[in-house]
XYZ file of C-alpha atoms in Angstrom:
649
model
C 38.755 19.083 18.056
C 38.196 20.805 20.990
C 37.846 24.985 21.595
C 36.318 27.125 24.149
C 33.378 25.252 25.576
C 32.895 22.853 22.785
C 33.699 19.698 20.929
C 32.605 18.556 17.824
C 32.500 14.364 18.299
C 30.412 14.067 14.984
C 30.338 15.840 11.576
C 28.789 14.206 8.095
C 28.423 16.598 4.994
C 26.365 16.156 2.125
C 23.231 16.647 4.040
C 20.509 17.867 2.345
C 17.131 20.116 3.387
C 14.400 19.525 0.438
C 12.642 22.653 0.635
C 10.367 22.409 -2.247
C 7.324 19.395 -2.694
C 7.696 19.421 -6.799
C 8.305 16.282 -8.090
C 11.557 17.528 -9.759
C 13.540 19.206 -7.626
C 15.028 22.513 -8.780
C 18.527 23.446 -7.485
C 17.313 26.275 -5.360
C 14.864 23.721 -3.389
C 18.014 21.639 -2.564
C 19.982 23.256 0.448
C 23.458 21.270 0.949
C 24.492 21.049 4.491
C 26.494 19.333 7.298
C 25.183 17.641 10.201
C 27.173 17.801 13.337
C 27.104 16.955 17.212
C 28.349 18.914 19.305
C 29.486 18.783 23.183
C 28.953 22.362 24.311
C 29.595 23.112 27.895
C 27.089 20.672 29.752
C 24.786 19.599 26.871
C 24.808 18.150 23.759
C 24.086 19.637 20.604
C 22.808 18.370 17.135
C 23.691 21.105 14.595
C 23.451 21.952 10.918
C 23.836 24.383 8.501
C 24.041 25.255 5.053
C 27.928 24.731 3.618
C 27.523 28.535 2.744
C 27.462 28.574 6.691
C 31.184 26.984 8.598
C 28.818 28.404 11.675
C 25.970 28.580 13.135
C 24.060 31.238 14.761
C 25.202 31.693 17.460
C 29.070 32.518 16.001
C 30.747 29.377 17.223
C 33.458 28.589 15.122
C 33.925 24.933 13.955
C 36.981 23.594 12.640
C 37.692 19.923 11.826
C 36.359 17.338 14.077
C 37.728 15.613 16.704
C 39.458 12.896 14.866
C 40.036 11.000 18.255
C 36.652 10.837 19.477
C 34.154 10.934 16.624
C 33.380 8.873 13.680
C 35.070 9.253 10.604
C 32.941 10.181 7.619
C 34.446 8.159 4.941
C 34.981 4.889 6.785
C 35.507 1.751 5.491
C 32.001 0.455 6.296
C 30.229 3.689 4.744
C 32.166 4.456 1.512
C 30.992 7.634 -0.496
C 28.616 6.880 -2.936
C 29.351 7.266 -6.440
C 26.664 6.492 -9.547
C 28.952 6.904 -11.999
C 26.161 8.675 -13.968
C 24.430 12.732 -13.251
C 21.049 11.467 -11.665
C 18.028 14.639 -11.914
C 19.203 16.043 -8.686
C 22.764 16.264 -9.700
C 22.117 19.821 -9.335
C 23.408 19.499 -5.755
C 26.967 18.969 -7.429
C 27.018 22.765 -8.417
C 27.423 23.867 -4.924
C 30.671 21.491 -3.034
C 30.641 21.658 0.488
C 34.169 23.007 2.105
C 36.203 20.141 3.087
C 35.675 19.559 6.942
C 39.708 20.342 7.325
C 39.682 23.683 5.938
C 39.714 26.952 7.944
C 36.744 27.734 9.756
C 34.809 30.395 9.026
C 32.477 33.193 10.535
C 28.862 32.498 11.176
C 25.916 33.245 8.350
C 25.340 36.732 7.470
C 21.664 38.336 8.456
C 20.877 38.733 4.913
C 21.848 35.163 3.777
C 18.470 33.263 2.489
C 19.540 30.034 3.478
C 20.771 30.822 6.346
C 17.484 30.841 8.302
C 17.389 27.198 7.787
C 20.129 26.246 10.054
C 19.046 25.028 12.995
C 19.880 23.708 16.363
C 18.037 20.950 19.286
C 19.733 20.138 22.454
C 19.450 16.292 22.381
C 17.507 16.138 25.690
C 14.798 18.120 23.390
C 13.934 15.010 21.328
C 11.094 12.908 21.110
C 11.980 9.917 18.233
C 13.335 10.238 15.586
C 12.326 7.971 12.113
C 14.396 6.618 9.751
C 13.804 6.196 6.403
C 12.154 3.416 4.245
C 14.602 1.281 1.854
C 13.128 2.891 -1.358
C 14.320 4.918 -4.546
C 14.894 7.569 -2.950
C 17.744 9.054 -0.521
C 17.824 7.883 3.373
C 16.452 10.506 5.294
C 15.711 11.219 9.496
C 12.846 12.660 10.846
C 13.784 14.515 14.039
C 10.585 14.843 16.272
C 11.150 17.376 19.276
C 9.454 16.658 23.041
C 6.926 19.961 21.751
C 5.303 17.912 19.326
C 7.150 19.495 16.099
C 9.333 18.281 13.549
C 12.339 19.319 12.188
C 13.278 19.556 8.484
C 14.069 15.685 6.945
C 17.775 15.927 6.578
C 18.345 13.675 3.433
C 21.495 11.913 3.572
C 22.745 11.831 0.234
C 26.019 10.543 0.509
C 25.214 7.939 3.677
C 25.685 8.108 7.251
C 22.348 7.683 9.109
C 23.684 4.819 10.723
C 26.904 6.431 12.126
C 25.280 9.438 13.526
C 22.533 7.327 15.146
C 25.569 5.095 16.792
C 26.890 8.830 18.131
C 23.508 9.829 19.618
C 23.112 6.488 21.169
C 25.779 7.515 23.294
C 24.099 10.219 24.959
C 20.501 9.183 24.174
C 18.417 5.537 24.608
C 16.857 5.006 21.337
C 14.705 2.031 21.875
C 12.920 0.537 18.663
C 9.086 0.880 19.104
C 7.408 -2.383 18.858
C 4.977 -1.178 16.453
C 7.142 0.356 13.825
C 10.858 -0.764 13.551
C 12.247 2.002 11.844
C 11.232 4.725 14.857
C 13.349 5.139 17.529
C 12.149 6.470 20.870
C 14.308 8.753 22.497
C 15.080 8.642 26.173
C 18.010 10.833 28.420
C 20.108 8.019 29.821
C 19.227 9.191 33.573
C 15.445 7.419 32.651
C 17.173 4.528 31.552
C 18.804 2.587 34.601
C 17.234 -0.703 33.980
C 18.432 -0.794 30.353
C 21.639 -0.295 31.792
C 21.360 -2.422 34.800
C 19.913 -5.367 31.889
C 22.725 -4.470 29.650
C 25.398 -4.680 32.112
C 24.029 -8.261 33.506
C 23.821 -9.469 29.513
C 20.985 -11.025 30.781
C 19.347 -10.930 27.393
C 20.349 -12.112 23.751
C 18.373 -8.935 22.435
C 19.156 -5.757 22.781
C 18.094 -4.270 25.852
C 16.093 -1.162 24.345
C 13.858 -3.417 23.115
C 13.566 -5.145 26.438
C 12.821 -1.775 27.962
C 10.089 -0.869 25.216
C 8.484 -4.087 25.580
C 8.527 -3.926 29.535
C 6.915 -0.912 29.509
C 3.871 -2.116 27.451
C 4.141 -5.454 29.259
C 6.019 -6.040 32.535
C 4.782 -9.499 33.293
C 5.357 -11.137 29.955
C 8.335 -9.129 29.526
C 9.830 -10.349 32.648
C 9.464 -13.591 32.878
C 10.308 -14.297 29.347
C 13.536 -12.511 29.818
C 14.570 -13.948 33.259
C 13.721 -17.613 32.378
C 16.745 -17.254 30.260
C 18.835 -16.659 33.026
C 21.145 -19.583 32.450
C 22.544 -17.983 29.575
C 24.354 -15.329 31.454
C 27.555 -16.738 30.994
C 27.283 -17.538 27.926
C 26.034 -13.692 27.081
C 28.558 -12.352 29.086
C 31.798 -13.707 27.283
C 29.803 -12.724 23.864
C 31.534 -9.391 23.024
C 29.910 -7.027 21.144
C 31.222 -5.852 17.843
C 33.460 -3.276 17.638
C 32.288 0.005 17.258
C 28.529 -1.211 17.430
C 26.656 0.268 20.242
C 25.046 -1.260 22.873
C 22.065 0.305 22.852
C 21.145 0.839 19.429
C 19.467 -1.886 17.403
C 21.907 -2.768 14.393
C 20.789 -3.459 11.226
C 21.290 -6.750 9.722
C 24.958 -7.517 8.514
C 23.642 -7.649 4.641
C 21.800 -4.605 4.511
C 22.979 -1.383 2.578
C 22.708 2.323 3.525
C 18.807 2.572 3.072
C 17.882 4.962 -0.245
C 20.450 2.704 -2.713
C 18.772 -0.790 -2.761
C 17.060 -0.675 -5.722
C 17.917 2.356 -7.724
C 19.145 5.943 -6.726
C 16.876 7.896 -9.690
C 14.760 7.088 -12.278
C 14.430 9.509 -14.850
C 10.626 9.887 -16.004
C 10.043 11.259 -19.119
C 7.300 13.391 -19.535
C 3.613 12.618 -18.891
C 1.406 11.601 -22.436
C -1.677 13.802 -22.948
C -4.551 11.026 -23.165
C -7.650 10.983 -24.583
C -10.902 8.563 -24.025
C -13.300 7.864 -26.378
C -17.308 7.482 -26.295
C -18.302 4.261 -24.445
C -19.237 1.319 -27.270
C -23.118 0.753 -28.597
C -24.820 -2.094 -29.240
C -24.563 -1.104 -33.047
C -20.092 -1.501 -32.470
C -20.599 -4.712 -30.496
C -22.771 -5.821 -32.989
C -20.451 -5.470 -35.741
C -17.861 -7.409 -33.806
C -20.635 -10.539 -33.687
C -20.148 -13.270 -36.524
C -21.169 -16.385 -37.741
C -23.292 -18.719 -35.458
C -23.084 -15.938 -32.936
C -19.079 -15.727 -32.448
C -17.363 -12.277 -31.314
C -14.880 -11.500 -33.757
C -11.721 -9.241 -33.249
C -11.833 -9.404 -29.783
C -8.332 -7.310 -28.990
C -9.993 -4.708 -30.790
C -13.459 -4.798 -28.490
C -11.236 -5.140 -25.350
C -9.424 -1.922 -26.176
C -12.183 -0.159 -26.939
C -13.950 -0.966 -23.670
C -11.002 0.251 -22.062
C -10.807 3.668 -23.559
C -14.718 3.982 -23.439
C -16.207 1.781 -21.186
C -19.996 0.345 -22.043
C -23.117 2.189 -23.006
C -25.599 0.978 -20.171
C -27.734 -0.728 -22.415
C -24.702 -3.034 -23.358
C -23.284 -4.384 -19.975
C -26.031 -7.347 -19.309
C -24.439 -8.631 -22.113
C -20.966 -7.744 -22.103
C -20.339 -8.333 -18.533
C -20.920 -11.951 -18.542
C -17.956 -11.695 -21.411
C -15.811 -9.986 -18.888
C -16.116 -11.824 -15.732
C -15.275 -14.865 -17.475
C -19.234 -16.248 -17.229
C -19.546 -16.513 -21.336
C -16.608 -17.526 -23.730
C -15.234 -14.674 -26.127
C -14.874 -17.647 -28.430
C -18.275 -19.844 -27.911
C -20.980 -19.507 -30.025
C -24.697 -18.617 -29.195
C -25.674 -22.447 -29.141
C -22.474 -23.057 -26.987
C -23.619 -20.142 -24.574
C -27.545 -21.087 -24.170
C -26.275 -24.794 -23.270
C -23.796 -23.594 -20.951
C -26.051 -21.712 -19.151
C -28.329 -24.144 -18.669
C -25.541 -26.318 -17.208
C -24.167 -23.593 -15.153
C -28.116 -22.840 -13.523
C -28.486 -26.480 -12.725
C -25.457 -26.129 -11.213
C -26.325 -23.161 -9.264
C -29.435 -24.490 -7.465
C -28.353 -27.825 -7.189
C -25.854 -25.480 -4.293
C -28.930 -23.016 -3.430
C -30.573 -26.450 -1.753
C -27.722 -26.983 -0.147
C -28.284 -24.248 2.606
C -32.058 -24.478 1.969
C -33.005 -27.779 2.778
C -30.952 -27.381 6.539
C -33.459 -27.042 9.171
C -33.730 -24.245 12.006
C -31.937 -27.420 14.505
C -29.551 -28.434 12.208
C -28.172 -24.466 11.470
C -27.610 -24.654 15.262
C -25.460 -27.288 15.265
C -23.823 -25.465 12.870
C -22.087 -22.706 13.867
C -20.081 -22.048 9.932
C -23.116 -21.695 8.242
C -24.774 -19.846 10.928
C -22.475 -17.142 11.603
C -22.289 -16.895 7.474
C -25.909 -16.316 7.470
C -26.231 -13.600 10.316
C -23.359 -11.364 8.721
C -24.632 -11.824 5.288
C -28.291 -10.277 6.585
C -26.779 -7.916 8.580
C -24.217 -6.675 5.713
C -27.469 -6.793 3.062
C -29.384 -4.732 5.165
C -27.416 -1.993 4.815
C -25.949 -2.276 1.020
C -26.673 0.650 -1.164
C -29.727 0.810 0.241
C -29.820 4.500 -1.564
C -30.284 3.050 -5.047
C -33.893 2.341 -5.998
C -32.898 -1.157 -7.100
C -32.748 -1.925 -3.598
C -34.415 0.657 -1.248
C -37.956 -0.056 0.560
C -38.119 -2.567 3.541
C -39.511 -5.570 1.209
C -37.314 -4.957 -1.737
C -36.931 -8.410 -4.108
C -33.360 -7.195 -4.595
C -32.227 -7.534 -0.704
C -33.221 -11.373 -0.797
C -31.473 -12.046 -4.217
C -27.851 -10.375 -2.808
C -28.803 -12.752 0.305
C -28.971 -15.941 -1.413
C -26.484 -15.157 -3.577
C -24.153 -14.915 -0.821
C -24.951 -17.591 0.914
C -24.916 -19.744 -2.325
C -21.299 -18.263 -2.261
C -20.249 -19.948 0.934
C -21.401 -23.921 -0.288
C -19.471 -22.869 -3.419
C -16.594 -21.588 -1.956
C -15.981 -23.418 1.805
C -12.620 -22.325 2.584
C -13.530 -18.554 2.067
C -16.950 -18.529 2.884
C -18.667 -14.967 3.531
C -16.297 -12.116 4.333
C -17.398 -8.265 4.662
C -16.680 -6.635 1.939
C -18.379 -8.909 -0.706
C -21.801 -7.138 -0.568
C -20.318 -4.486 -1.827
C -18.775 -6.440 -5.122
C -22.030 -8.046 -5.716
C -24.681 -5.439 -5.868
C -23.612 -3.770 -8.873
C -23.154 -6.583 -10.191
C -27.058 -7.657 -9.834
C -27.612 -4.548 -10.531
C -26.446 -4.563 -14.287
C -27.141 -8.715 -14.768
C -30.899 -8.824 -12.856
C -30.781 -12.219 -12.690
C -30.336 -14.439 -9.891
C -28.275 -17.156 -11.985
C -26.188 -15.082 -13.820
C -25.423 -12.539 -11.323
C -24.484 -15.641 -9.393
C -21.614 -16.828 -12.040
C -20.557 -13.115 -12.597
C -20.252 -12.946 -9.166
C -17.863 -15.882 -8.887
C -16.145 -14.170 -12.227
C -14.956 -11.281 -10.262
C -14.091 -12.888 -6.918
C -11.746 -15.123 -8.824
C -9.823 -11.864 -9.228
C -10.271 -10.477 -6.259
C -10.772 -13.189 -3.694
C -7.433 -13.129 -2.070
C -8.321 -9.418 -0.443
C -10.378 -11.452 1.750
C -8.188 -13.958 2.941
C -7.469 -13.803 6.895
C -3.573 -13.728 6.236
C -4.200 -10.658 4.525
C -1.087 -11.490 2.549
C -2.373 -10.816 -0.992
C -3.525 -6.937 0.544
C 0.032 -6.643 2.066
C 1.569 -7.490 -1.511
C -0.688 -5.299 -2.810
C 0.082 -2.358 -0.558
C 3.599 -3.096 -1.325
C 3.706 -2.844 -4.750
C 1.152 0.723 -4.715
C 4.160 2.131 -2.949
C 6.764 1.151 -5.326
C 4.831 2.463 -8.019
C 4.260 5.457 -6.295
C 8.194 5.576 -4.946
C 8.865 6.086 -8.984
C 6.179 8.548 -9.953
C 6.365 10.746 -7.187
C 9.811 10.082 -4.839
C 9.059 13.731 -2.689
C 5.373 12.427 -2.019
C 6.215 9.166 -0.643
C 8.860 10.959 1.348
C 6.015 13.407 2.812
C 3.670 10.603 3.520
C 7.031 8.477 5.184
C 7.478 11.703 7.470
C 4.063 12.128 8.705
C 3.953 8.451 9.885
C 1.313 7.212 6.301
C 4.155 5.931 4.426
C 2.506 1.998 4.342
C -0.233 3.769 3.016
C -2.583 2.416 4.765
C -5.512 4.472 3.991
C -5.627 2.937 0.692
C -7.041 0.045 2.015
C -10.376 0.291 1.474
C -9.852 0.962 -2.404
C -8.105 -1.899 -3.130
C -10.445 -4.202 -0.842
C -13.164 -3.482 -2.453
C -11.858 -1.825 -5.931
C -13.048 1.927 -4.926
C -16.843 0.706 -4.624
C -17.226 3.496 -2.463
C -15.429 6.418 -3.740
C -16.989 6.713 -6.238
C -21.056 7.526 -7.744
C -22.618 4.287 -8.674
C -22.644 4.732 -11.918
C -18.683 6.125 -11.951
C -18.379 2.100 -10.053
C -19.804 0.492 -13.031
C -17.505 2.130 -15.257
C -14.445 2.089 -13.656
C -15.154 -1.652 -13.258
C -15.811 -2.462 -16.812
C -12.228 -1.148 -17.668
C -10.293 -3.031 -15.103
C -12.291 -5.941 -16.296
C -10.050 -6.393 -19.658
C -7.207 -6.786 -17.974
C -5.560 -3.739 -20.373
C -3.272 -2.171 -20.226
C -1.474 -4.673 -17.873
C -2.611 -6.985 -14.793
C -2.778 -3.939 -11.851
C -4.395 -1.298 -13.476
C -6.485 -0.425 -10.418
C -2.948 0.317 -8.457
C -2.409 3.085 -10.851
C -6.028 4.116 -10.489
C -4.699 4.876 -7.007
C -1.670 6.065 -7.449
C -3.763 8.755 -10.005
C -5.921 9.610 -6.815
C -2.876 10.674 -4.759
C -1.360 12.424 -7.700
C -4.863 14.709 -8.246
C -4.537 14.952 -4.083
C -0.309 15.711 -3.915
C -0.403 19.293 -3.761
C -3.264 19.523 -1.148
C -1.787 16.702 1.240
C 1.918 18.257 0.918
C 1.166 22.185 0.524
C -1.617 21.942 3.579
C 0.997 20.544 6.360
C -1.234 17.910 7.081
C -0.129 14.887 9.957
C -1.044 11.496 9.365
C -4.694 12.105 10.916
C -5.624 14.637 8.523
C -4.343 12.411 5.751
C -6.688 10.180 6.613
C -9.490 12.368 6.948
C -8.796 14.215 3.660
C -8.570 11.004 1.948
C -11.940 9.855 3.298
C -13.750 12.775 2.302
C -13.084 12.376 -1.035
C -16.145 9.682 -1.002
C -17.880 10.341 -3.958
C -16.305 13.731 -5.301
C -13.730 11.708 -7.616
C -14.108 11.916 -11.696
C -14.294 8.359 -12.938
C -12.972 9.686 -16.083
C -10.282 12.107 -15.015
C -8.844 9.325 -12.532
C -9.099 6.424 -15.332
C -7.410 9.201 -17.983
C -4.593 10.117 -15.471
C -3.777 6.210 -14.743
C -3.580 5.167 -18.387
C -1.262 8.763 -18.616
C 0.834 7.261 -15.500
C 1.137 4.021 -17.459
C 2.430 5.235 -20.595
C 4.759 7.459 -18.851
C 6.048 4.651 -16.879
C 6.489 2.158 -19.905
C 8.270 4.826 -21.489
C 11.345 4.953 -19.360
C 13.972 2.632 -20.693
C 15.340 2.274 -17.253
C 12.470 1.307 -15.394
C 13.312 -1.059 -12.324
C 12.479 -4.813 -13.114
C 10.174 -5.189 -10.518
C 8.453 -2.083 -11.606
C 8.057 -4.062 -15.045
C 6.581 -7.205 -13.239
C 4.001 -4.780 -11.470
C 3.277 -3.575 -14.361
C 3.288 -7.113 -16.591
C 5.433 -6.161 -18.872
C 7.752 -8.935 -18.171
C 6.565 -12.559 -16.187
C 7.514 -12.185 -11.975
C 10.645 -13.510 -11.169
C 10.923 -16.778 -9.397
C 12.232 -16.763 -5.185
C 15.578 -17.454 -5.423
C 14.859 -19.935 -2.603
C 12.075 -21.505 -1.468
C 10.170 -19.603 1.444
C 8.617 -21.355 4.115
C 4.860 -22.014 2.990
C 2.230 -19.642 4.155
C -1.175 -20.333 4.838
C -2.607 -21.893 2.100
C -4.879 -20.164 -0.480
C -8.610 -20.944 -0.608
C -9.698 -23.530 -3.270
C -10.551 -20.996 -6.225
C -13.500 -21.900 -8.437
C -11.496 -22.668 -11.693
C -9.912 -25.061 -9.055
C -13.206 -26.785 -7.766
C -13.660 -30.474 -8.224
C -16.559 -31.014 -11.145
C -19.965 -31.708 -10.072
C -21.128 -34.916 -11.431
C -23.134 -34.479 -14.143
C -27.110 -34.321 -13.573
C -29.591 -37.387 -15.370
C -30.606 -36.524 -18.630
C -34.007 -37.067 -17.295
C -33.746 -34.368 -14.218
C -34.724 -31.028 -14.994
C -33.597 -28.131 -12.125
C -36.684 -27.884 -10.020
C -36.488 -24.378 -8.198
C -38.476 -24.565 -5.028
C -41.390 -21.542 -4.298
C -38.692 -19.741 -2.543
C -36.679 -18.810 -5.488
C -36.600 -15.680 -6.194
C -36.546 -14.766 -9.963
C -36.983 -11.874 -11.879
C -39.659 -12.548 -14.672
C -38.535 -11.198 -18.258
C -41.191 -8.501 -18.452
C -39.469 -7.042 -14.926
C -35.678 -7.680 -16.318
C -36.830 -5.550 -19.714
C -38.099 -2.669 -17.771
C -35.446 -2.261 -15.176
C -32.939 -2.367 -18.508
C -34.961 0.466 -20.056
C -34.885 2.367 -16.387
């Protein structure tokens, strides 16, 4: 409808500002609203304001939108939403916006509270603007000004991103940035003559924002690529586009929904378990669990209490070889001293390997070269702190170093990556021996080995799955971190590379490690270890108005001032809240193990395939009965009298 000096071409209610960073939002922390655009003399204006509010404040009056010229609210493509059931933030039904045909009203009074969150931007005024993440939350945009501010997220509750991104593309170029497809870069149409001259050739099969993005990183590639298509112009030309799609604005695929309702709209937590954990286990209660001929009995029961309590230090030599898969749970002492023995032959018979090449041979061979230069250079700098291995001729640097490279003839497709120090040296640490270190070693990188594949796919999956988990728990935190550009959450990389070796005191490592070790309470335990970090960090990352480089920075200076024990009690609390809920998404439940993964409904193309793991490896032949392992002068191994008093230290 038009008036004097304006036209509203675009108005969507049931807009929402989230004013408040609690998890549960109260009804006064939800402001309902409606988004419009309006043509005002010669500019453009994006407007909204509470539904107390028919105005805004500058007094013009609004009445129902031009029915001609905009887009209807409640077309057939974006239907209302109805749950059929009162999710937690079905407060936001106690206040109903006015329907946009009734008689329009005066502007907000002075004294109105939420009134001073209505706000106005001239569309020339923005920057980009970021849509939000499929997730279990609402859709949202992120408006991002040419200052360098942003406006409040306006959460879509009801739909409708899409159509008022097809009005602004009218007046505005939003081109897709290459390196994050759901933020738009706005540009004023008068910048953007060779989109338009591309667009009006239909030169290209894509859309022509993207061509204009991509030129500007690239020109030559860009062109070139583009042109040598040339012979399609007739073909692009008769190639209509849809109607009602814009030009200029990259649409979503036909099959996708209004982002916020694939998965679930709200998940009702109930409230979070106080839990306790108990005193780590003696030798006296493992003791009690060992039986005849040297078996561990009730071994459920020994898990579980490791998990609630870890190990008493004196313990772990022993218990970690149980853990990391090295020793059976079920052999018996005879079973374990002749398995060792077959599992040291083993390990030396691969030791020679890389020992007996010669200085000309190593340069012939670039693999085992390149292995051995980052393993030295990694070593020389790995805790280097703790007194087991400080001092320029410490023992302990050359046993990490063969270890390592004993690593690479035992793996060859995943050799030596950097990052694997870091999971060995505790590990030597507790064992002190070369041998067993070694097996414990392989123990643990059978669980882990896939962070250090170069397709990085098992990290991405990973990553993926912290943020559904976290998308549950805390819906208004992943929102925060989505708005300030940290929504992959990327800065939990490091702890899941490496499983938090360095955020925490060494000793804190070798606890937190023993838990995760049993596997209890479920497969991913260390993804609610993080998702407990950023729960202990929520209020200080939302309440502080920090941008994604301050996330990062806050989150890396939190090196070594973490509780091992508060963080390990808040994750099993996180757990037991989450297995509570009786509607828990299902692939919540297969994060969590509590039912098997589903199988791909079809078969994906394969991906690079995974590195031969050792439970995989082909059996060595077995050694002559007459052979004993002959360890060369260079071996280095710690005598008993040295293992006993580093134990006792």
């Amino acid at each position: 409808m038009e008036g004097a000096g304006y036209r509203v071409v675009f108005e969507k209610g049931g807009v929402y500002l989230h004013t408040s960073a609690k998890k549960h939002q109260d009804p006064d922390s939800l402001i309902a609203g409606v988004i419009r655009v309006v043509e005002k003399d010669s500019d453009v204006v994006l407007h909204w304001v509470p539904v107390e509010e028919a105005g805004d404040s500058t007094q013009i009056l609004f009445s129902k939108k031009d029915v001609s010229g905009g887009d209807s609210c409640t077309s057939e493509e974006e239907p209302t939403f109805d749950p059929g059931y009162e999710p937690d933030w079905a407060v936001i039904s106690t206040v109903r916006p006015q329907s946009r045909h009734s008689e329009p009203t005066r502007g907000a009074e002075p004294s109105s509270p939420r009134g001073s969150w209505a706000f106005s931007v001239s569309l020339g005024e923005l920057k980009s603007i970021r849509r939000s993440k499929p997730g279990l939350s609402w859709a949202y945009l992120v408006l991002v000004t040419q200052a360098g501010g942003s406006l409040p997220a306006l959460h879509f509750h009801r739909g409708g991103t899409r159509a008022l991104l097809r009005v602004l593309s009218r007046y505005l170029l939003l081109a897709s940035s290459p390196q994050d497809s759901r933020l738009y870069l706005v540009f004023p149409h008068d910048s953007s003559a060779l989109s338009s001259s591309f667009h009006h050739l239909q030169l290209f099969d894509q859309d022509s924002s993207n061509v204009v993005s991509r030129f500007l990183q690239d020109p030559y590639s860009t062109t070139f690529s583009s042109f040598s298509r040339v012979t399609n112009f007739f073909r692009g030309a008769l190639q209509p586009h849809p109607e009602g799609a814009s030009p200029d604005l990259p649409p979503p695929p036909d099959d996708e929904p209004e982002p916020g309702f694939e998965v679930i709209s709200c998940v009702e937590l109930g409230p979070r378990p106080a839990v306790e954990r108990t005193p780590p286990v003696t030798e006296e209660e493992w003791a009690h669990h060992v039986g005849p001929e040297g078996r561990l009995q009730q071994v459920p029961v020994l898990k579980a209490r490791i998990f609630s309590g870890g190990l008493s230090p004196s313990l772990r030599r022993e218990a970690w070889k149980f853990l990391l898969g090295y020793l059976s749970w079920e052999g018996s002492a005879e079973e374990h001293k002749a398995h060792v023995r077959k599992k040291t032959d083993e390990y030396f018979r691969m030791k020679l390997q890389w020992k007996s090449v010669s200085p000309e041979q190593e340069r012939r061979n670039s693999l085992l070269h390149g292995y051995r230069s980052l393993i030295e250079r990694d070593v020389s700098r790995t805790d280097r702190t703790n007194k087991f291995y400080e001092g320029p001729e410490n023992p302990g640097l050359g046993l990490l170093n063969d270890i390592l490279l004993t690593y690479c003839m035992y793996h060859f497709d995943l050799g030596y990556v950097q990052g694997m120090s870091d999971l060995l040296s505790p590990i030597l640490y507790v064992i002190q021996n070369e041998v067993d270190a070694f097996w414990c070693f392989c123990g643990f990188m059978e669980l882990v080995h896939g962070n250090f594949e170069e397709s990085q796919e098992t990290m991405k999956r990973q990553l993926g799955q912290l943020l559904l988990l976290l998308r549950v728990l805390d819906p208004p935190l992943c929102d925060f971190l989505d708005s300030q550009d940290s929504g992959s959450l990327c800065f939990c990389f490091r702890w899941l590379l490496i499983w938090f070796k360095r955020e925490f005191p060494f000793p804190d490592v070798l606890r937190l490690w023993e838990v995760l070790w049993t596997g209890l309470p479920g497969p991913n335990l260390h993804l609610l270890v993080a998702c407990a970090i950023l729960d202990m960090e929520r209020d200080t990352l939302m309440l502080s108005g920090f941008g994604s480089n301050e996330i990062l920075k806050h989150i890396n200076e939190l090196t070594m001032k973490l509780s091992v024990e508060d963080v390990l009690t808040r994750a099993e609390a996180l757990y037991r809240q989450l297995t509570a809920c009786p509607e828990l998404p299902h692939n919540v439940q297969e994060v969590l193990g509590l039912v098997p993964p589903a199988e791909p409904r079809s078969p994906s193309p394969p991906t690079s395939p995974l590195p031969l793991s050792p439970t995989r490896a082909p059996p060595a032949p077995p050694p002559p009965e007459d052979t004993a392992p002959q360890p060369d002068s260079s071996l280095e191994i710690l005598p008993e009298e040295e293992e006993e008093e580093s134990t006792e230290s």
